[in-house]
mmCIF file of C-alpha atoms and ligand atoms in Angstrom:
data_model
loop_
_atom_site.group_PDB
_atom_site.id
_atom_site.type_symbol
_atom_site.label_atom_id
_atom_site.label_comp_id
_atom_site.label_asym_id
_atom_site.label_seq_id
_atom_site.Cartn_x
_atom_site.Cartn_y
_atom_site.Cartn_z
ATOM 1 C CA UNK M 24 43.504 12.871 53.450
ATOM 2 C CA UNK M 25 44.039 16.268 51.718
ATOM 3 C CA UNK M 26 47.030 18.391 53.212
ATOM 4 C CA UNK M 27 45.804 21.806 54.271
ATOM 5 C CA UNK M 28 46.949 25.039 52.363
ATOM 6 C CA UNK M 29 47.192 28.450 53.902
ATOM 7 C CA UNK M 30 47.864 31.060 51.160
ATOM 8 C CA UNK M 31 48.538 34.700 51.917
ATOM 9 C CA UNK M 32 47.526 37.108 49.111
ATOM 10 C CA UNK M 33 49.372 40.341 49.856
ATOM 11 C CA UNK M 34 47.625 42.149 46.922
ATOM 12 C CA UNK M 35 49.363 45.440 46.030
ATOM 13 C CA UNK M 36 50.847 45.860 49.483
ATOM 14 C CA UNK M 37 54.181 45.738 51.255
ATOM 15 C CA UNK M 38 57.368 47.479 49.555
ATOM 16 C CA UNK M 39 60.061 45.071 48.416
ATOM 17 C CA UNK M 40 62.178 46.492 51.400
ATOM 18 C CA UNK M 41 59.360 45.802 53.967
ATOM 19 C CA UNK M 42 59.306 42.034 53.164
ATOM 20 C CA UNK M 43 62.480 40.836 54.972
ATOM 21 C CA UNK M 44 61.598 42.340 58.419
ATOM 22 C CA UNK M 45 57.910 41.028 57.973
ATOM 23 C CA UNK M 46 58.954 37.417 56.907
ATOM 24 C CA UNK M 47 61.799 37.160 59.496
ATOM 25 C CA UNK M 48 59.180 37.997 62.297
ATOM 26 C CA UNK M 49 56.889 35.269 61.118
ATOM 27 C CA UNK M 50 59.075 32.540 59.540
ATOM 28 C CA UNK M 51 60.399 30.987 62.684
ATOM 29 C CA UNK M 52 56.825 31.158 64.358
ATOM 30 C CA UNK M 53 54.645 29.352 61.953
ATOM 31 C CA UNK M 54 54.099 25.750 61.887
ATOM 32 C CA UNK M 55 54.358 24.200 58.474
ATOM 33 C CA UNK M 56 54.778 20.598 59.311
ATOM 34 C CA UNK M 57 51.010 19.602 58.444
ATOM 35 C CA UNK M 58 50.182 22.189 55.937
ATOM 36 C CA UNK M 59 51.320 24.063 52.847
ATOM 37 C CA UNK M 60 51.982 27.811 53.399
ATOM 38 C CA UNK M 61 52.137 29.958 50.423
ATOM 39 C CA UNK M 62 53.038 33.837 50.330
ATOM 40 C CA UNK M 63 51.812 35.738 47.227
ATOM 41 C CA UNK M 64 53.636 39.143 47.246
ATOM 42 C CA UNK M 65 53.708 41.669 44.127
ATOM 43 C CA UNK M 66 55.733 40.818 41.178
ATOM 44 C CA UNK M 67 58.399 43.118 42.345
ATOM 45 C CA UNK M 68 58.871 41.493 45.776
ATOM 46 C CA UNK M 69 58.679 37.921 44.509
ATOM 47 C CA UNK M 70 62.671 37.609 44.102
ATOM 48 C CA UNK M 71 63.228 38.821 47.589
ATOM 49 C CA UNK M 72 60.489 36.746 49.137
ATOM 50 C CA UNK M 73 61.759 33.535 47.405
ATOM 51 C CA UNK M 74 65.153 34.239 48.328
ATOM 52 C CA UNK M 75 64.193 34.903 52.287
ATOM 53 C CA UNK M 76 61.888 31.673 52.364
ATOM 54 C CA UNK M 77 64.597 29.448 50.645
ATOM 55 C CA UNK M 78 65.395 26.618 52.907
ATOM 56 C CA UNK M 79 62.078 26.907 54.853
ATOM 57 C CA UNK M 80 58.867 25.019 54.022
ATOM 58 C CA UNK M 81 57.157 28.363 52.883
ATOM 59 C CA UNK M 82 56.347 28.542 49.130
ATOM 60 C CA UNK M 83 55.792 31.505 47.125
ATOM 61 C CA UNK M 84 53.025 32.367 44.488
ATOM 62 C CA UNK M 85 52.323 35.343 42.149
ATOM 63 C CA UNK M 86 48.951 36.968 42.059
ATOM 64 C CA UNK M 87 48.447 36.769 38.439
ATOM 65 C CA UNK M 88 50.286 35.679 35.180
ATOM 66 C CA UNK M 89 49.687 36.060 31.386
ATOM 67 C CA UNK M 90 48.768 33.087 29.296
ATOM 68 C CA UNK M 91 51.393 33.826 26.584
ATOM 69 C CA UNK M 92 55.104 32.805 26.915
ATOM 70 C CA UNK M 93 56.503 36.258 25.711
ATOM 71 C CA UNK M 94 55.790 38.909 23.255
ATOM 72 C CA UNK M 95 54.124 42.409 22.950
ATOM 73 C CA UNK M 96 52.162 42.277 26.077
ATOM 74 C CA UNK M 97 53.354 45.470 27.819
ATOM 75 C CA UNK M 98 53.149 45.366 31.470
ATOM 76 C CA UNK M 99 52.656 41.691 31.712
ATOM 77 C CA UNK M 100 54.407 38.673 33.237
ATOM 78 C CA UNK M 101 54.483 35.060 31.786
ATOM 79 C CA UNK M 102 54.222 31.740 33.613
ATOM 80 C CA UNK M 103 57.564 30.914 32.274
ATOM 81 C CA UNK M 104 59.165 34.108 33.766
ATOM 82 C CA UNK M 105 57.687 33.105 37.258
ATOM 83 C CA UNK M 106 58.946 29.607 36.974
ATOM 84 C CA UNK M 107 62.296 30.889 35.814
ATOM 85 C CA UNK M 108 62.884 32.891 39.136
ATOM 86 C CA UNK M 109 61.536 29.919 41.351
ATOM 87 C CA UNK M 110 58.001 30.857 41.943
ATOM 88 C CA UNK M 111 55.812 27.675 42.418
ATOM 89 C CA UNK M 112 52.130 28.793 42.733
ATOM 90 C CA UNK M 113 50.141 31.316 40.861
ATOM 91 C CA UNK M 114 46.633 32.758 41.806
ATOM 92 C CA UNK M 115 44.435 33.079 38.582
ATOM 93 C CA UNK M 116 40.876 34.746 38.371
ATOM 94 C CA UNK M 117 40.891 36.527 41.636
ATOM 95 C CA UNK M 118 37.809 38.604 41.861
ATOM 96 C CA UNK M 119 39.599 41.742 41.886
ATOM 97 C CA UNK M 120 41.247 40.776 38.581
ATOM 98 C CA UNK M 121 37.840 39.869 37.198
ATOM 99 C CA UNK M 122 36.458 43.086 38.267
ATOM 100 C CA UNK M 123 39.056 45.784 37.589
ATOM 101 C CA UNK M 124 41.098 44.013 34.792
ATOM 102 C CA UNK M 125 38.194 42.479 32.904
ATOM 103 C CA UNK M 126 39.298 38.912 33.537
ATOM 104 C CA UNK M 127 36.865 36.420 32.155
ATOM 105 C CA UNK M 128 36.166 32.559 32.488
ATOM 106 C CA UNK M 129 38.056 32.347 28.893
ATOM 107 C CA UNK M 130 41.128 34.059 29.969
ATOM 108 C CA UNK M 131 41.180 31.990 33.326
ATOM 109 C CA UNK M 132 41.030 28.852 31.513
ATOM 110 C CA UNK M 133 43.900 30.089 29.092
ATOM 111 C CA UNK M 134 45.894 30.771 32.297
ATOM 112 C CA UNK M 135 45.189 27.666 34.218
ATOM 113 C CA UNK M 136 46.298 25.843 31.138
ATOM 114 C CA UNK M 137 49.582 27.633 30.716
ATOM 115 C CA UNK M 138 50.283 27.344 34.390
ATOM 116 C CA UNK M 139 49.884 23.575 34.199
ATOM 117 C CA UNK M 140 52.029 23.684 31.092
ATOM 118 C CA UNK M 141 54.669 25.582 32.738
ATOM 119 C CA UNK M 142 54.578 23.529 35.982
ATOM 120 C CA UNK M 143 53.173 26.208 38.151
ATOM 121 C CA UNK M 144 50.463 25.293 40.647
ATOM 122 C CA UNK M 145 47.371 27.262 39.611
ATOM 123 C CA UNK M 146 45.002 28.595 42.446
ATOM 124 C CA UNK M 147 42.012 29.248 40.557
ATOM 125 C CA UNK M 148 39.561 31.762 42.252
ATOM 126 C CA UNK M 149 35.816 31.772 41.877
ATOM 127 C CA UNK M 150 32.803 33.315 43.941
ATOM 128 C CA UNK M 151 29.498 34.882 43.527
ATOM 129 C CA UNK M 152 28.672 38.358 44.346
ATOM 130 C CA UNK M 153 26.025 39.426 46.938
ATOM 131 C CA UNK M 154 23.389 40.072 44.606
ATOM 132 C CA UNK M 155 23.801 36.566 42.947
ATOM 133 C CA UNK M 156 23.711 35.049 46.354
ATOM 134 C CA UNK M 157 20.654 36.934 47.407
ATOM 135 C CA UNK M 158 18.783 35.965 44.090
ATOM 136 C CA UNK M 159 19.661 32.428 44.738
ATOM 137 C CA UNK M 160 22.083 32.079 41.994
ATOM 138 C CA UNK M 161 25.285 31.361 43.842
ATOM 139 C CA UNK M 162 25.632 27.853 42.752
ATOM 140 C CA UNK M 163 24.860 28.508 39.347
ATOM 141 C CA UNK M 164 27.513 31.155 39.022
ATOM 142 C CA UNK M 165 30.064 28.673 40.579
ATOM 143 C CA UNK M 166 29.089 26.153 38.412
ATOM 144 C CA UNK M 167 29.556 28.201 35.222
ATOM 145 C CA UNK M 168 32.786 29.638 36.476
ATOM 146 C CA UNK M 169 34.384 26.177 37.038
ATOM 147 C CA UNK M 170 32.842 24.493 33.823
ATOM 148 C CA UNK M 171 33.621 27.399 31.513
ATOM 149 C CA UNK M 172 37.202 27.641 32.675
ATOM 150 C CA UNK M 173 38.091 23.900 33.311
ATOM 151 C CA UNK M 174 36.023 21.695 30.978
ATOM 152 C CA UNK M 175 38.497 22.331 27.993
ATOM 153 C CA UNK M 176 41.536 21.271 30.166
ATOM 154 C CA UNK M 177 43.087 18.341 31.387
ATOM 155 C CA UNK M 178 43.363 18.995 35.043
ATOM 156 C CA UNK M 179 44.799 16.744 37.900
ATOM 157 C CA UNK M 180 45.049 16.799 41.608
ATOM 158 C CA UNK M 181 47.697 19.635 41.752
ATOM 159 C CA UNK M 182 44.831 22.129 40.971
ATOM 160 C CA UNK M 183 43.754 24.354 43.877
ATOM 161 C CA UNK M 184 40.370 26.117 43.706
ATOM 162 C CA UNK M 185 39.523 28.935 46.148
ATOM 163 C CA UNK M 186 35.948 29.553 46.716
ATOM 164 C CA UNK M 187 35.853 33.322 47.483
ATOM 165 C CA UNK M 188 32.408 35.023 47.683
ATOM 166 C CA UNK M 189 32.950 38.453 46.628
ATOM 167 C CA UNK M 190 30.762 39.935 49.437
ATOM 168 C CA UNK M 191 33.266 38.622 51.811
ATOM 169 C CA UNK M 192 36.408 39.575 50.628
ATOM 170 C CA UNK M 193 37.903 42.498 52.520
ATOM 171 C CA UNK M 194 34.702 43.262 54.098
ATOM 172 C CA UNK M 195 35.071 41.573 57.495
ATOM 173 C CA UNK M 196 31.958 39.701 56.727
ATOM 174 C CA UNK M 197 32.944 36.218 56.733
ATOM 175 C CA UNK M 198 30.881 33.351 55.346
ATOM 176 C CA UNK M 199 29.363 31.214 58.094
ATOM 177 C CA UNK M 200 31.355 27.810 58.431
ATOM 178 C CA UNK M 201 28.066 26.147 56.949
ATOM 179 C CA UNK M 202 27.923 28.540 53.974
ATOM 180 C CA UNK M 203 31.503 27.999 53.246
ATOM 181 C CA UNK M 204 31.195 24.165 53.459
ATOM 182 C CA UNK M 205 28.217 24.185 51.355
ATOM 183 C CA UNK M 206 29.854 26.115 48.678
ATOM 184 C CA UNK M 207 33.122 24.162 48.821
ATOM 185 C CA UNK M 208 31.327 20.885 48.759
ATOM 186 C CA UNK M 209 29.324 22.070 45.581
ATOM 187 C CA UNK M 210 32.681 23.131 44.074
ATOM 188 C CA UNK M 211 33.918 19.435 44.688
ATOM 189 C CA UNK M 212 30.730 17.913 43.459
ATOM 190 C CA UNK M 213 31.074 19.952 40.144
ATOM 191 C CA UNK M 214 34.578 18.971 39.872
ATOM 192 C CA UNK M 215 33.598 15.481 40.207
ATOM 193 C CA UNK M 216 30.981 15.536 37.443
ATOM 194 C CA UNK M 217 33.784 17.130 35.250
ATOM 195 C CA UNK M 218 36.731 14.923 36.166
ATOM 196 C CA UNK M 219 35.612 12.036 38.285
ATOM 197 C CA UNK M 220 37.515 10.689 41.379
ATOM 198 C CA UNK M 221 40.450 13.106 41.105
ATOM 199 C CA UNK M 222 38.039 15.834 42.789
ATOM 200 C CA UNK M 223 38.495 13.988 46.096
ATOM 201 C CA UNK M 224 42.175 14.961 45.820
ATOM 202 C CA UNK M 225 41.792 18.795 44.704
ATOM 203 C CA UNK M 226 42.141 21.107 47.537
ATOM 204 C CA UNK M 227 39.299 23.429 47.843
ATOM 205 C CA UNK M 228 39.982 26.637 49.807
ATOM 206 C CA UNK M 229 37.690 29.146 51.272
ATOM 207 C CA UNK M 230 38.494 32.703 51.219
ATOM 208 C CA UNK M 231 36.884 36.010 52.489
ATOM 209 C CA UNK M 232 37.838 37.761 55.734
ATOM 210 C CA UNK M 233 39.700 34.761 57.307
ATOM 211 C CA UNK M 234 41.460 35.690 60.421
ATOM 212 C CA UNK M 235 43.029 34.249 63.424
ATOM 213 C CA UNK M 236 39.599 34.017 65.209
ATOM 214 C CA UNK M 237 37.481 32.265 62.530
ATOM 215 C CA UNK M 238 40.192 30.177 60.981
ATOM 216 C CA UNK M 239 39.761 27.291 63.318
ATOM 217 C CA UNK M 240 36.176 26.407 62.825
ATOM 218 C CA UNK M 241 36.344 26.878 59.119
ATOM 219 C CA UNK M 242 39.112 24.253 58.940
ATOM 220 C CA UNK M 243 36.876 21.735 60.630
ATOM 221 C CA UNK M 244 34.649 21.371 57.804
ATOM 222 C CA UNK M 245 35.080 18.390 55.808
ATOM 223 C CA UNK M 246 35.389 19.941 52.327
ATOM 224 C CA UNK M 247 37.459 22.972 53.286
ATOM 225 C CA UNK M 248 40.949 22.378 52.606
ATOM 226 C CA UNK M 249 42.534 25.558 53.712
ATOM 227 C CA UNK M 250 42.314 29.238 53.241
ATOM 228 C CA UNK M 251 43.296 32.099 50.761
ATOM 229 C CA UNK M 252 43.845 34.967 53.077
ATOM 230 C CA UNK M 253 44.083 38.855 52.391
ATOM 231 C CA UNK M 254 44.172 41.398 55.016
ATOM 232 C CA UNK M 255 45.349 39.045 57.760
ATOM 233 C CA UNK M 256 48.108 37.696 55.897
ATOM 234 C CA UNK M 257 49.941 41.248 56.083
ATOM 235 C CA UNK M 258 50.158 41.267 59.887
ATOM 236 C CA UNK M 259 51.864 39.064 62.380
ATOM 237 C CA UNK M 260 48.207 37.823 63.044
ATOM 238 C CA UNK M 261 49.154 35.441 60.282
ATOM 239 C CA UNK M 262 51.244 33.416 62.728
ATOM 240 C CA UNK M 263 48.200 32.679 64.813
ATOM 241 C CA UNK M 264 46.152 32.066 61.709
ATOM 242 C CA UNK M 265 48.675 29.474 60.201
ATOM 243 C CA UNK M 266 48.996 27.837 63.653
ATOM 244 C CA UNK M 267 45.280 27.614 64.121
ATOM 245 C CA UNK M 268 43.949 25.246 66.872
ATOM 246 C CA UNK M 269 42.623 21.905 65.494
HETATM 247 C C1 PEP I 310 41.446 37.673 49.092
HETATM 248 O O1 PEP I 310 41.848 38.791 48.788
HETATM 249 O O2 PEP I 310 41.567 36.774 48.407
HETATM 250 C C2 PEP I 310 40.939 37.792 50.364
HETATM 251 C C3 PEP I 310 40.146 36.698 50.774
HETATM 252 O O3 PEP I 310 40.908 38.961 51.199
HETATM 253 P P1 PEP I 310 40.512 39.172 52.677
HETATM 254 O O4 PEP I 310 41.160 37.999 53.478
HETATM 255 O O5 PEP I 310 41.145 40.463 52.983
HETATM 256 O O6 PEP I 310 39.014 39.125 52.638
#
């Protein structure tokens, strides 16, 4: 039985000074008994979020990391630096990073490798564009993203993969339960081809306009092990979302 994961990706939102009030309003309300809840704020808010969530079951993650340990990479933050401040997870290869910061399957691979070496849990994001889906290429894209990034690596059950169709991110247009299930099952099948039975233990999340209304039915799908949530994780709606009806 795979434990569900609900991860909130705050993207470039919330001032460090706003985190305390927001977290205090949700921390006592969310039920973390049967699931992993992860908050991914900006780098500058990470220390504050780590501090506020200390002693709770809520974990923290970064939204990106560099694949080198240190050096002349102006503006970057390494996995070691994240580990050093008590961060436990890192989102890698989000479609916004691929689109605006030229991340490729190759850099995603290097980052997942580095996260593993450092002891951070990678949440690797993949997903097709609307055009690719309409041309019937969605699964080819997913297969290539997974294979290019992960084939060179020695991965285990700690890996988390987030299937996030680009057309559903921040658009209010969620994939149907069936579309999300079909894609997450395909992700697991691809992982099985590469790595065998460990694929049954790897958590595969769905992301794309998940909210308090649509979460329950998505979570009933057999291959969906949780959600990566953007917009709805910034609001107190996140409480109802985490405490979804089973
Ligand atoms: C995301 O940023 O990963 C995401 C899924 O955003 P949203 O929930 O706002 O679509």
